[in-house]
Short mmCIF file of N, CA and C and ligand atoms in Angstrom, two decimals:
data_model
loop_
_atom_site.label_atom_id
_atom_site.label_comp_id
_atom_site.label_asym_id
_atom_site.label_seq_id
_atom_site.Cartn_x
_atom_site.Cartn_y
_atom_site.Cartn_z
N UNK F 129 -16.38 11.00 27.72
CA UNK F 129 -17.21 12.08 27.19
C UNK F 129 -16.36 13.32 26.90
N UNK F 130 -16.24 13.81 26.03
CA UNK F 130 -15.88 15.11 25.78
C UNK F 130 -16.44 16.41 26.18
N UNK F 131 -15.90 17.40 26.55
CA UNK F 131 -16.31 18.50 27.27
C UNK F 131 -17.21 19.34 26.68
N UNK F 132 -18.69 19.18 26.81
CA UNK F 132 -19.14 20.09 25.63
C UNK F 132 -18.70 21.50 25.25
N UNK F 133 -19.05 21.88 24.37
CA UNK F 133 -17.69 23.68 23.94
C UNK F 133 -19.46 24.40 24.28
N UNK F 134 -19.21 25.03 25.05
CA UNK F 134 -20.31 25.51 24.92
C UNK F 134 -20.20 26.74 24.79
N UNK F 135 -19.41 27.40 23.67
CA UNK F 135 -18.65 29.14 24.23
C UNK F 135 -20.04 30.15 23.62
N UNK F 136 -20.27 31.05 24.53
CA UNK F 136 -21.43 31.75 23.79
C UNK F 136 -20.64 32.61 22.69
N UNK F 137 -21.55 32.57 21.51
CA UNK F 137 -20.77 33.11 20.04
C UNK F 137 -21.31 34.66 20.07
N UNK F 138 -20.09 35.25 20.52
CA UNK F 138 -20.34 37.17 20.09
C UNK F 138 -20.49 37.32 19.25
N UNK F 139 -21.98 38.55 18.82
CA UNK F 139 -22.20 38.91 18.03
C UNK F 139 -20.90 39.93 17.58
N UNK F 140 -20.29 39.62 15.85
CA UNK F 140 -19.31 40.72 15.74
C UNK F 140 -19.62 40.42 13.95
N UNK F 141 -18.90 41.38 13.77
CA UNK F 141 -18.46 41.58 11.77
C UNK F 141 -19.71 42.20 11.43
N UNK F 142 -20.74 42.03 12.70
CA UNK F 142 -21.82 42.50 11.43
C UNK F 142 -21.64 43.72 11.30
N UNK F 143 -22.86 44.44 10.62
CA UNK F 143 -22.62 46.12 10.44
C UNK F 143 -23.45 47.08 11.18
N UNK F 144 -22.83 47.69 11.91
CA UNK F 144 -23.16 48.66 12.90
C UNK F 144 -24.43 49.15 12.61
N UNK F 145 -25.83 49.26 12.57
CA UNK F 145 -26.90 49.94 12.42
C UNK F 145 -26.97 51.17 12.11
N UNK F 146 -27.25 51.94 11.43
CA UNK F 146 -27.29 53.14 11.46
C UNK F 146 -28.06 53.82 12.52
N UNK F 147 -27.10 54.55 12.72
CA UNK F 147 -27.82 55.81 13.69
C UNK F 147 -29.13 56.76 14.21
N UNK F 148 -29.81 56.33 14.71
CA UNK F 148 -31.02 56.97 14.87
C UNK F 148 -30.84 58.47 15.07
N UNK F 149 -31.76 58.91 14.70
CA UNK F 149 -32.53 60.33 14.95
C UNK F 149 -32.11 60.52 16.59
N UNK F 150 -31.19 60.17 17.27
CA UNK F 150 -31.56 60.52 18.96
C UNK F 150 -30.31 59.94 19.68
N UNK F 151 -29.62 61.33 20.40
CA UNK F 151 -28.54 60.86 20.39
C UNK F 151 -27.60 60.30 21.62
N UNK F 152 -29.29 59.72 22.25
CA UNK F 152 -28.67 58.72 23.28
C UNK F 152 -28.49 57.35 22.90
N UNK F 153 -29.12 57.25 21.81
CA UNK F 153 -28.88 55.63 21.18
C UNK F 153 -27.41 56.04 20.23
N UNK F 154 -27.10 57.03 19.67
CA UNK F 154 -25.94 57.24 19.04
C UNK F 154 -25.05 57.08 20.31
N UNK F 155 -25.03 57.41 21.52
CA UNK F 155 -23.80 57.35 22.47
C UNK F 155 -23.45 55.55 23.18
N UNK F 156 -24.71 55.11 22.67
CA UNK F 156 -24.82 53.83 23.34
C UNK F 156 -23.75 52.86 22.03
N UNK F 157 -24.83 53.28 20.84
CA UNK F 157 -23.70 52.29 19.44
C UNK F 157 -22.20 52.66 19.68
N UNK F 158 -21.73 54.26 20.02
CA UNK F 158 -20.80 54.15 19.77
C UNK F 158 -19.60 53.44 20.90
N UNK F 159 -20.11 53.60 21.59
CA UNK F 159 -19.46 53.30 23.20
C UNK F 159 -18.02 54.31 23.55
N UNK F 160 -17.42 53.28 23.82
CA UNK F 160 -15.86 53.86 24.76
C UNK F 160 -15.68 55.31 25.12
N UNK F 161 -16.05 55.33 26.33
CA UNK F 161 -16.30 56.46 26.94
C UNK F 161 -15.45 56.35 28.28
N UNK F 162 -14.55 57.05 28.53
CA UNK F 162 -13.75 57.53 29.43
C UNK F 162 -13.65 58.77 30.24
N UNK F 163 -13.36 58.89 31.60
CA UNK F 163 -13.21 59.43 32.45
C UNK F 163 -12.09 60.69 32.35
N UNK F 164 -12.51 61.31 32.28
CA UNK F 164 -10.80 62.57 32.28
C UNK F 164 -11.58 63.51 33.72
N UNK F 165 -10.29 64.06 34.02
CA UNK F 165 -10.57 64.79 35.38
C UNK F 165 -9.70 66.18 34.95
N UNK F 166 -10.17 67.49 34.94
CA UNK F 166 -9.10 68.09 34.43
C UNK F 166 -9.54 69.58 36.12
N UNK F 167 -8.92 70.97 35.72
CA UNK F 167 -8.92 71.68 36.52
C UNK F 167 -10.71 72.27 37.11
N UNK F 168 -11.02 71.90 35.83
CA UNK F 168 -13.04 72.23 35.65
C UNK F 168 -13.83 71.01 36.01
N UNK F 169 -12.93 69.89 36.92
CA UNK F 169 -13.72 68.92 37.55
C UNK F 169 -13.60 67.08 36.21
N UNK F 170 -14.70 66.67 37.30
CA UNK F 170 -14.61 65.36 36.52
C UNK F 170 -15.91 65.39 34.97
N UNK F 171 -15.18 64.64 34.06
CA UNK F 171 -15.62 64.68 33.11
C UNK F 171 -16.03 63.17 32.18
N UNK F 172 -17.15 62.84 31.83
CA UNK F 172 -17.40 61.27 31.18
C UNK F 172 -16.70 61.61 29.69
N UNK F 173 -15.85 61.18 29.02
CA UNK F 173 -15.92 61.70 27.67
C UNK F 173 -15.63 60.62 26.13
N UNK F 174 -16.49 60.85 25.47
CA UNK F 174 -16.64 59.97 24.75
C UNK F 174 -16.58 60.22 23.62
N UNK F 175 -15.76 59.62 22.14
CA UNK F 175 -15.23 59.97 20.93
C UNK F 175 -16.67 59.65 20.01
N UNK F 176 -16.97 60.45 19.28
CA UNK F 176 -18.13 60.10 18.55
C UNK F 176 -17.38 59.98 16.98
N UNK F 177 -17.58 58.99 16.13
CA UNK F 177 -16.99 58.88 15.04
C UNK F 177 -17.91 59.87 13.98
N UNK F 178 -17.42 60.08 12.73
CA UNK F 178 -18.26 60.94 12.21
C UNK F 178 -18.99 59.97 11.54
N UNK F 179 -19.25 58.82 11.22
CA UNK F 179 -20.47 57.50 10.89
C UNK F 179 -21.68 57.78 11.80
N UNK F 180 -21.23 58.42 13.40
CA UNK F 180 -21.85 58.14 14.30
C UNK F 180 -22.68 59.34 14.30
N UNK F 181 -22.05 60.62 14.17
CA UNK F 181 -22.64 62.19 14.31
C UNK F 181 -23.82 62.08 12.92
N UNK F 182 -24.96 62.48 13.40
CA UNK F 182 -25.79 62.35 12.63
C UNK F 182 -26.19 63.77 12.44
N UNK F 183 -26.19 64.83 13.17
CA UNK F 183 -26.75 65.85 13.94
C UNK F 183 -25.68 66.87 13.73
N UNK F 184 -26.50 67.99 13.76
CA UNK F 184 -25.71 69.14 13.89
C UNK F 184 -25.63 69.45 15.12
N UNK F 185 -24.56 69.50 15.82
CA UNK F 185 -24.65 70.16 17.37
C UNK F 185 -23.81 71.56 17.53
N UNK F 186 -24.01 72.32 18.64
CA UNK F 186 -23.11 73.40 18.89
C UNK F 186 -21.65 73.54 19.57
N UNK F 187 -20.68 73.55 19.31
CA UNK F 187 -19.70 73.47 20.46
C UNK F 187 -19.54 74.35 21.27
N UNK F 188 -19.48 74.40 22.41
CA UNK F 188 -19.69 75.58 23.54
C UNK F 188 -18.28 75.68 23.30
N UNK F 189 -17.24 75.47 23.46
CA UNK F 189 -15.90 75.90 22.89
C UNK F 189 -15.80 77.20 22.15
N UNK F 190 -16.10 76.87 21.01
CA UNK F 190 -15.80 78.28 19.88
C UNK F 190 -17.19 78.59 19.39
N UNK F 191 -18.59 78.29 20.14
CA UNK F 191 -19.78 78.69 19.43
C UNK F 191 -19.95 78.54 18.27
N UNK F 192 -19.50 77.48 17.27
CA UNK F 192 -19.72 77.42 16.30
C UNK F 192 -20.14 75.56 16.02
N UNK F 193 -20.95 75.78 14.68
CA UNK F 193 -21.77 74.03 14.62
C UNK F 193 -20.77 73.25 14.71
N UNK F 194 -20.88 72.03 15.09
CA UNK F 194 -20.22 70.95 14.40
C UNK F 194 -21.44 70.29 13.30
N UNK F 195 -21.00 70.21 12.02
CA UNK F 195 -21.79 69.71 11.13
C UNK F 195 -22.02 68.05 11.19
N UNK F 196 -22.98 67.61 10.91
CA UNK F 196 -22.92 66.39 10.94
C UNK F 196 -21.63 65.08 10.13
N UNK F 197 -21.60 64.31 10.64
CA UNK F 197 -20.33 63.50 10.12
C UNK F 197 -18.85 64.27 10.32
N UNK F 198 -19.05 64.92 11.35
CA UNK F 198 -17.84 65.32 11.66
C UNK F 198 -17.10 64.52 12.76
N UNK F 199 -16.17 63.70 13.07
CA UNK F 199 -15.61 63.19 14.25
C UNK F 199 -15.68 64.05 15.70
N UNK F 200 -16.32 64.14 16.37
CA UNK F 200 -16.52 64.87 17.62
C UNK F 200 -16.20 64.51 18.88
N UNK F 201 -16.08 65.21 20.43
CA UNK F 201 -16.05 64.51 21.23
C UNK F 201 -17.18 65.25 22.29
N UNK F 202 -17.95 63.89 22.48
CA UNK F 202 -19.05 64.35 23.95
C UNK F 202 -18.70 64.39 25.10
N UNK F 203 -18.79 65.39 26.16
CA UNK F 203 -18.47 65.24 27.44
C UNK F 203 -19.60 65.57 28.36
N UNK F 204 -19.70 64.77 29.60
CA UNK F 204 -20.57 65.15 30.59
C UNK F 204 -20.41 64.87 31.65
N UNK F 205 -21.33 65.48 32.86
CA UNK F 205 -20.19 65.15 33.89
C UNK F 205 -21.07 63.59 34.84
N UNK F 206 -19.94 63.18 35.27
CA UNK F 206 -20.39 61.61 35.75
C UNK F 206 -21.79 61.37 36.60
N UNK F 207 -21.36 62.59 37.07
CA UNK F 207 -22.51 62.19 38.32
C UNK F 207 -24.05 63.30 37.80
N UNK F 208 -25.28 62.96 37.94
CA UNK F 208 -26.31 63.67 37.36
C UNK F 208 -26.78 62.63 36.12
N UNK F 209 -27.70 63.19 35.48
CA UNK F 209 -28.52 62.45 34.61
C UNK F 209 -27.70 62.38 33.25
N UNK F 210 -27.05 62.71 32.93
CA UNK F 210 -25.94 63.12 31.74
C UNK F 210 -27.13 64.46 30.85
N UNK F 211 -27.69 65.24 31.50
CA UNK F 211 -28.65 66.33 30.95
C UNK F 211 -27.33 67.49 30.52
N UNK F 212 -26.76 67.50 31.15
CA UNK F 212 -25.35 68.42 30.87
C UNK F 212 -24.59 67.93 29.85
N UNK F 213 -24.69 66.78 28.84
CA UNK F 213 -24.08 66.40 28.31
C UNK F 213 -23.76 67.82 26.75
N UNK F 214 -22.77 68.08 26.17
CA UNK F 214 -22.10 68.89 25.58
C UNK F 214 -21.26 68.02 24.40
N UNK F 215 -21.80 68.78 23.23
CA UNK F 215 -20.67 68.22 22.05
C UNK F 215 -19.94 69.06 21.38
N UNK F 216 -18.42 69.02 21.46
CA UNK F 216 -16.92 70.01 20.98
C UNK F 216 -16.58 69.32 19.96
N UNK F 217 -15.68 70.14 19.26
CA UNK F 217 -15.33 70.04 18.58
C UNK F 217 -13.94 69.50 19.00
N UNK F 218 -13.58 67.96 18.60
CA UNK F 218 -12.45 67.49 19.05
C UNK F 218 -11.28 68.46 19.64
N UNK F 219 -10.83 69.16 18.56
CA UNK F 219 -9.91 69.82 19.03
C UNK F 219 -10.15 71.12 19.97
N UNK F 220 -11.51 71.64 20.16
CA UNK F 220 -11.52 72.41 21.22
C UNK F 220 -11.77 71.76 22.49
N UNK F 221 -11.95 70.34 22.66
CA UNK F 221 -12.31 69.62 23.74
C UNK F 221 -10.96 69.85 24.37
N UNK F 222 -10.17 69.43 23.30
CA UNK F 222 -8.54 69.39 23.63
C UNK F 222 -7.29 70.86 24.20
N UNK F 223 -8.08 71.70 23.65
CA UNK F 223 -7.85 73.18 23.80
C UNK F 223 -8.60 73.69 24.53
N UNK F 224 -9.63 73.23 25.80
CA UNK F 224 -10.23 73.93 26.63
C UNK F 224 -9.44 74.60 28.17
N UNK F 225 -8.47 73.66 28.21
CA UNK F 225 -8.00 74.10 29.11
C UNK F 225 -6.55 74.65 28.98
N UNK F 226 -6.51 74.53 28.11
CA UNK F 226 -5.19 75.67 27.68
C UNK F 226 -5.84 77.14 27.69
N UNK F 227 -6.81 77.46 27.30
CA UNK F 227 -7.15 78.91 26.88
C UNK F 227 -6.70 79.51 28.27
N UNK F 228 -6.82 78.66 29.41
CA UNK F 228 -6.53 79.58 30.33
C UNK F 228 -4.89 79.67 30.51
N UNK F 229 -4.30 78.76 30.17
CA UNK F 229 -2.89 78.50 30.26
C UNK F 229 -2.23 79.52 29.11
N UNK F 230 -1.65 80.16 29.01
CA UNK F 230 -0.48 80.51 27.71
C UNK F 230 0.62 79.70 27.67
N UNK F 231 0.59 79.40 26.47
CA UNK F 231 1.98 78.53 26.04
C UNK F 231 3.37 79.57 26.44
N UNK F 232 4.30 78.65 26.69
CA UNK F 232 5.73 79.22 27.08
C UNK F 232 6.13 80.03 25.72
N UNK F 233 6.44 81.28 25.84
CA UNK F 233 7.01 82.17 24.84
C UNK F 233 8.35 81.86 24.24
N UNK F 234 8.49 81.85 23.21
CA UNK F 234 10.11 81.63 23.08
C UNK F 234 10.96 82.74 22.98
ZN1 ZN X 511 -15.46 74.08 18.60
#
């Protein structure tokens, strides 16, 4: 007898759904969400593609929108309901903790 193949077949290639109106199902389509720990504690943080940003959100960073379809990054903190959850503007996600730092002068 031969071994039956019984491999369960992943769903893949198809095409990502579009994005609902609500942007806990946008955090779910998009996934990969990682852990960073910086001087302001632990942080969930997750790359939102701009396919994915449907929404205008605010960045607490520089107070200014992120427009929709912009590549963004969400952060929130691990523990709690993710109600704190916050959307930056990539590069101020990345520049938050420098503001307190000054770069070395030359
Ligand atoms: Zn910003």
């Amino acid at each position: 007898m031969s071994p039956r193949r019984n491999s369960p077949r992943r769903k893949q290639g198809g095409r990502t759904p579009p994005p609902p109106d609500g942007d806990a199902l946008v955090l779910r389509i998009t996934g990969g969400e990682r852990r960073e720990t910086g001087p302001d504690g632990d942080w969930v943080v997750r790359r939102i593609s701009g396919a994915a940003a449907a929404k205008t959100y605010r960045c607490p960073g520089c107070a200014q929108d992120i427009p929709p379809h912009t590549p963004h990054v969400v952060a929130w903190r691990p523990f709690g309901d993710g109600e704190d959850r916050r959307h930056w503007h990539s590069s101020c996600w990345d520049n938050r903790l420098r503001r307190g730092v000054r770069p070395p002068r030359r």
